[in-house]
XYZ file of C-alpha atoms in Angstrom:
416
model
C 0.000 0.000 0.000
C 2.827 2.402 0.890
C 4.649 1.542 -2.342
C 1.480 2.165 -4.370
C 0.954 5.504 -2.621
C 4.528 6.553 -3.402
C 4.112 5.471 -7.013
C 0.999 7.630 -7.417
C 2.994 10.651 -6.341
C 4.719 10.544 -9.735
C 3.001 12.047 -12.783
C 4.083 9.147 -14.990
C 2.006 6.784 -12.864
C -1.139 8.792 -13.647
C -0.254 8.821 -17.342
C 0.156 5.044 -17.431
C -2.960 4.439 -15.345
C -5.195 6.659 -17.471
C -3.825 5.389 -20.783
C -4.042 1.789 -19.595
C -7.700 2.111 -18.645
C -8.521 3.542 -22.068
C -6.541 0.858 -23.891
C -8.424 -1.863 -22.043
C -11.684 -0.309 -23.269
C -10.374 -0.207 -26.849
C -9.327 -3.865 -26.638
C -12.759 -4.895 -25.353
C -14.699 -2.656 -27.751
C -12.557 -2.427 -30.895
C -15.237 -1.210 -33.317
C -17.987 0.268 -31.120
C -17.913 3.796 -32.516
C -20.533 6.500 -32.410
C -22.080 8.316 -35.347
C -19.777 11.225 -34.515
C -16.703 9.169 -35.338
C -18.216 8.357 -38.728
C -18.909 12.067 -39.197
C -15.251 12.948 -38.508
C -14.120 10.414 -41.105
C -16.421 12.043 -43.635
C -15.125 15.504 -42.696
C -11.570 14.256 -43.219
C -12.527 12.860 -46.647
C -13.835 16.242 -47.791
C -10.790 18.110 -46.500
C -8.560 15.582 -48.255
C -10.310 16.532 -51.494
C -9.742 20.224 -50.798
C -13.406 20.939 -50.017
C -14.805 22.995 -47.151
C -16.536 20.585 -44.723
C -18.696 23.414 -43.333
C -20.213 23.834 -46.768
C -20.433 20.212 -47.889
C -21.480 18.515 -44.612
C -23.723 19.372 -41.697
C -21.374 17.760 -39.197
C -19.543 20.888 -38.000
C -21.519 23.243 -35.768
C -18.627 24.967 -34.010
C -15.619 27.210 -34.686
C -12.788 25.656 -36.710
C -10.467 24.303 -33.996
C -11.765 20.730 -34.174
C -11.721 20.395 -37.991
C -8.162 21.744 -37.873
C -7.258 19.001 -35.412
C -8.957 16.402 -37.626
C -6.945 17.692 -40.615
C -3.669 17.341 -38.698
C -4.585 13.912 -37.325
C -5.479 12.774 -40.838
C -2.044 13.856 -42.068
C -0.416 11.938 -39.191
C -2.544 8.861 -39.889
C -1.612 8.954 -43.574
C 2.073 9.406 -42.852
C 2.184 6.634 -40.265
C -0.204 4.395 -42.235
C -2.589 3.844 -39.333
C -6.379 4.286 -39.265
C -7.616 7.810 -38.616
C -9.994 6.356 -36.037
C -7.054 5.304 -33.890
C -5.420 8.713 -34.221
C -8.604 10.421 -33.041
C -8.901 8.011 -30.130
C -5.244 8.520 -29.244
C -5.606 12.296 -29.297
C -8.675 12.218 -27.040
C -6.953 9.812 -24.644
C -4.144 12.351 -24.475
C -6.659 15.059 -23.579
C -8.004 12.889 -20.742
C -4.467 12.295 -19.485
C -3.770 16.032 -19.615
C -6.932 16.777 -17.628
C -5.955 14.331 -14.886
C -2.455 15.840 -14.672
C -3.803 19.406 -14.649
C -6.215 18.606 -11.825
C -3.438 16.950 -9.853
C -1.177 19.951 -10.365
C -3.954 22.370 -9.422
C -4.629 20.409 -6.245
C -0.980 20.339 -5.204
C -0.291 23.989 -6.047
C -3.355 25.233 -4.172
C -2.848 23.153 -1.067
C -5.830 20.895 -1.663
C -3.932 17.622 -1.186
C -6.577 16.290 1.189
C -6.852 12.585 2.099
C -9.316 12.000 -0.726
C -7.237 13.674 -3.453
C -5.744 10.406 -4.711
C -9.069 8.508 -4.629
C -10.715 11.354 -6.564
C -8.035 11.334 -9.236
C -8.276 7.548 -9.428
C -12.019 7.883 -9.831
C -11.543 10.304 -12.724
C -8.801 8.277 -14.430
C -10.815 5.039 -14.222
C -14.332 6.437 -14.564
C -16.283 4.858 -17.433
C -17.728 8.212 -18.547
C -14.565 9.870 -19.952
C -13.249 6.495 -21.121
C -16.370 5.700 -23.170
C -16.468 9.225 -24.534
C -12.833 9.089 -25.647
C -12.821 5.619 -27.221
C -16.447 5.306 -28.423
C -18.137 8.669 -28.763
C -14.962 10.437 -29.906
C -16.359 13.940 -29.608
C -14.092 16.732 -28.412
C -15.871 18.269 -25.408
C -13.065 17.121 -23.093
C -10.958 19.861 -24.740
C -13.448 22.406 -23.394
C -12.911 20.776 -19.995
C -9.161 21.372 -20.387
C -9.662 25.097 -21.005
C -12.034 25.271 -18.030
C -9.439 23.728 -15.698
C -6.790 26.169 -16.917
C -9.203 29.104 -16.651
C -10.164 28.220 -13.078
C -6.487 27.916 -12.186
C -5.801 31.395 -13.588
C -8.767 32.875 -11.724
C -7.575 31.244 -8.508
C -4.120 32.738 -8.983
C -5.748 36.116 -9.518
C -7.662 35.786 -6.231
C -4.340 35.284 -4.441
C -2.157 37.715 -6.397
C -4.549 40.450 -7.505
C -2.418 40.838 -10.638
C -4.240 41.908 -13.788
C -2.127 39.549 -15.877
C -3.650 36.500 -14.124
C -7.170 37.765 -14.807
C -6.285 38.535 -18.428
C -4.836 35.052 -18.814
C -8.111 33.603 -17.521
C -9.994 35.661 -20.125
C -7.732 34.338 -22.883
C -8.282 30.749 -21.727
C -12.013 31.445 -21.745
C -11.575 32.655 -25.316
C -9.812 29.429 -26.264
C -12.762 27.545 -24.825
C -15.069 29.617 -27.038
C -12.860 28.838 -30.047
C -13.279 25.141 -29.257
C -17.026 25.272 -28.699
C -18.936 28.518 -28.323
C -20.695 27.560 -25.079
C -18.032 29.013 -22.681
C -19.079 32.476 -23.897
C -21.792 32.229 -21.226
C -19.001 32.722 -18.653
C -18.043 36.209 -19.889
C -20.285 38.109 -17.386
C -18.794 36.083 -14.552
C -15.262 36.775 -15.752
C -15.956 40.516 -15.778
C -17.264 40.613 -12.203
C -14.289 38.621 -10.893
C -12.059 41.633 -11.620
C -11.419 43.745 -8.546
C -11.753 47.506 -8.909
C -12.428 47.211 -12.640
C -10.768 49.715 -14.931
C -12.096 50.325 -18.410
C -8.827 49.584 -20.182
C -8.342 46.281 -18.372
C -11.984 45.294 -18.928
C -11.714 45.988 -22.639
C -8.523 43.981 -22.912
C -10.222 41.085 -21.132
C -13.223 41.190 -23.482
C -10.911 41.273 -26.499
C -8.965 38.274 -25.214
C -12.209 36.377 -24.625
C -13.644 36.937 -28.090
C -10.559 37.385 -30.291
C -9.705 33.667 -30.697
C -13.146 32.731 -32.023
C -13.329 35.824 -34.229
C -9.905 35.080 -35.694
C -11.016 31.543 -36.420
C -14.468 32.163 -37.789
C -14.216 35.466 -39.690
C -12.215 34.010 -42.608
C -14.823 31.266 -42.931
C -17.605 33.851 -42.783
C -16.023 35.796 -45.626
C -15.571 32.713 -47.803
C -18.739 30.762 -46.958
C -20.990 32.961 -44.838
C -24.156 30.984 -45.597
C -22.920 27.659 -44.262
C -21.327 29.294 -41.193
C -24.549 31.139 -40.320
C -26.658 28.002 -40.791
C -24.341 25.431 -39.211
C -22.535 27.419 -36.511
C -24.105 30.740 -35.529
C -27.739 29.581 -35.538
C -26.969 26.056 -34.257
C -29.003 25.232 -31.139
C -28.396 21.525 -30.517
C -31.000 18.780 -30.739
C -34.202 19.420 -28.834
C -36.521 16.756 -27.468
C -34.042 14.283 -25.993
C -33.521 15.609 -22.488
C -34.835 17.905 -19.805
C -37.401 20.580 -20.587
C -37.700 20.010 -24.334
C -37.804 16.260 -23.807
C -40.540 16.465 -21.173
C -42.804 18.838 -23.106
C -44.376 16.020 -25.184
C -45.292 14.169 -21.984
C -47.609 17.032 -21.011
C -49.033 17.430 -24.498
C -46.935 20.475 -25.316
C -44.680 19.085 -28.058
C -45.443 22.065 -30.391
C -43.787 24.330 -27.817
C -40.378 22.730 -28.385
C -39.601 25.070 -31.278
C -40.786 28.122 -29.343
C -38.712 27.131 -26.323
C -35.659 26.575 -28.512
C -36.081 30.131 -29.817
C -36.240 31.781 -26.378
C -33.769 29.519 -24.563
C -30.684 31.629 -25.459
C -32.350 34.566 -23.706
C -33.083 32.371 -20.677
C -29.505 31.125 -20.521
C -28.090 34.632 -20.862
C -30.374 35.932 -18.117
C -29.375 33.050 -15.861
C -25.674 33.749 -16.460
C -26.152 37.409 -15.534
C -28.051 36.387 -12.392
C -25.242 34.028 -11.366
C -22.618 36.715 -11.932
C -24.640 39.257 -9.923
C -25.214 36.840 -7.044
C -21.553 35.852 -6.907
C -20.432 39.493 -6.969
C -22.948 40.647 -4.375
C -21.522 38.156 -1.893
C -18.968 40.802 -0.987
C -15.850 38.989 -2.172
C -14.899 36.518 -4.882
C -13.018 33.648 -3.287
C -11.949 30.509 -5.101
C -14.885 28.238 -4.182
C -17.310 30.983 -5.236
C -15.682 31.315 -8.657
C -15.826 27.546 -9.134
C -19.481 27.333 -8.060
C -20.478 30.178 -10.341
C -18.617 28.634 -13.294
C -20.346 25.301 -12.763
C -23.722 26.994 -12.445
C -23.322 28.851 -15.725
C -22.295 25.681 -17.562
C -25.168 23.724 -16.013
C -27.559 26.421 -17.254
C -26.800 25.257 -20.789
C -27.932 21.687 -20.182
C -30.834 22.631 -17.902
C -32.224 25.606 -19.851
C -30.753 25.096 -23.296
C -32.717 23.955 -26.335
C -30.654 20.855 -27.027
C -28.631 18.198 -25.295
C -25.940 15.648 -26.042
C -24.218 13.291 -23.566
C -20.737 14.587 -24.385
C -21.606 17.880 -22.684
C -20.498 16.386 -19.377
C -16.936 16.857 -20.603
C -17.288 20.570 -19.819
C -18.113 20.053 -16.151
C -16.705 16.690 -15.028
C -13.231 18.039 -14.099
C -14.838 20.988 -12.295
C -17.034 18.619 -10.279
C -13.849 16.934 -9.062
C -12.541 20.353 -8.018
C -15.824 21.087 -6.258
C -15.449 17.934 -4.174
C -12.046 19.213 -3.084
C -13.038 22.745 -2.151
C -16.773 22.477 -1.536
C -18.927 22.093 1.510
C -20.028 18.802 3.054
C -23.524 19.167 1.558
C -22.011 19.452 -1.912
C -19.810 16.430 -1.372
C -22.771 14.298 -0.281
C -24.739 15.264 -3.364
C -21.752 14.671 -5.630
C -21.401 11.122 -4.297
C -25.010 10.348 -5.210
C -24.686 12.143 -8.536
C -21.603 10.094 -9.434
C -23.615 6.883 -9.138
C -26.498 8.285 -11.210
C -24.212 9.753 -13.870
C -22.111 6.608 -14.240
C -25.075 4.218 -14.472
C -26.856 6.468 -16.966
C -23.827 6.730 -19.233
C -23.127 3.005 -19.061
C -26.668 2.271 -20.237
C -26.494 4.927 -22.958
C -23.243 3.707 -24.465
C -24.222 0.070 -24.044
C -27.540 0.347 -25.883
C -28.075 3.557 -27.870
C -27.014 3.004 -31.502
C -25.914 6.604 -32.107
C -23.433 6.298 -29.219
C -21.952 2.984 -30.360
C -24.195 0.495 -28.464
C -21.273 -1.661 -27.370
C -23.504 -4.311 -25.781
C -25.136 -5.070 -29.130
C -21.657 -5.670 -30.566
C -20.711 -8.336 -28.030
C -24.005 -10.217 -27.640
C -26.945 -11.212 -29.809
C -29.465 -11.612 -26.975
C -32.925 -10.583 -28.201
C -33.691 -8.547 -25.093
C -30.599 -6.395 -25.667
C -31.634 -5.745 -29.273
C -35.162 -4.793 -28.196
C -33.914 -2.361 -25.554
C -31.531 -0.846 -28.087
C -34.357 -0.337 -30.570
C -36.580 1.203 -27.876
C -33.903 3.715 -26.870
C -33.808 5.145 -30.373
C -36.935 7.132 -29.500
C -36.612 10.631 -27.932
C -39.183 9.835 -25.232
C -37.245 6.764 -24.109
C -33.967 8.675 -23.897
C -35.666 11.500 -21.999
C -36.929 9.041 -19.394
C -33.550 7.321 -19.175
C -31.921 10.689 -18.470
C -34.564 11.905 -16.023
C -32.511 10.960 -12.898
C -29.551 12.777 -14.469
C -31.721 15.843 -15.083
C -32.982 15.807 -11.490
C -29.423 15.497 -10.146
C -28.367 18.523 -12.182
C -31.334 20.505 -10.848
C -30.481 19.615 -7.240
C -26.824 20.460 -7.788
C -27.727 23.801 -9.378
C -30.033 24.720 -6.487
C -27.320 23.846 -3.971
C -24.670 25.797 -5.861
C -26.993 28.813 -6.122
C -27.641 28.730 -2.384
C -23.960 28.355 -1.522
C -22.951 31.293 -3.714
C -24.083 33.553 -0.877
C -22.927 31.257 1.927
C -20.048 32.178 4.245
C -16.613 30.824 3.478
C -16.506 27.044 3.441
C -15.777 25.273 6.686
C -13.142 23.372 4.722
C -11.568 26.089 2.585
C -8.518 25.847 0.383
C -5.429 26.581 2.478
C -3.370 29.473 1.176
């Protein structure tokens, strides 16, 4: 036990552990890939022919960071004569490894090496959710999680140092998150209120850093192919009817309201983000747990109030939930324990049975009951019901985070 504990004090041990867990999943599920993986292969085909995938496919609904990564991975796959699928999996495994190492570093640098630090990191490295998303789903939301970890770390340094450069760095990292997937833009009001004694010049520089990366990436595409960018990126609202509010509307006979709700949901999310920023600021001081709670709340607003949903969205918040367990209150830790069970079971069922996710169970057995359940879960109503415990957990967590935004400093704060 002592030898194992000493081994886990070395970063290389976490690299090997995380990579090993993912490789085991690949060995057990060699060809259980989601529809997204097939979409990336098609995107790579078009780019190989010199065509713009935004114009010729409907697979890209975000700024151009991910297609750029696919282009580079395709070149590597061609040069090394290995399947592009494996390159994409390898890249996403690397992102998961990086997230584990960043969380470990953040914990050690901020004095949060509590007795449960190692178990929490083990839980993240071995958790089925990021593993299945990296080797089966193969979407890129874990990259957003990386930017969120780095952004939180910069904000925490700013709380300690008060230096504008730390706050500006956090704004830039927020901007890189927006370049990856536009959803982190909801955090801009929070970023602005974190700044102490705001000065106009510093505020403007922060706003520029937060929006410049996505503008630099998307403006050339807008000039060349503005129609496809407006249709596929700017007006993209996700897929309604599979989760939460839009998924439950048909159960009360209000299915026609899904389109109306999708139209007004951006206003609801923006209002919620402003309310979170105001509540966090009015507390009288922005400490590190408050910044983390407010960030989580804003990101949860997207899944709770947004028009659409996809299971990969948990990549935005999963690393931050680990941080919350470190720095949060006992009530938050108790809820996170229950939520972990609900989240893990839900995702295991989804990736085992839903065809669009890979349905790994249908690949390893031909039992009729498994096939019937897989066919049933194709329907939006069935997926909404499957995710109902997940939705309720997110509501409870959001309520608790909202309440604790105005709470006194945690009884178990981060040591300086």
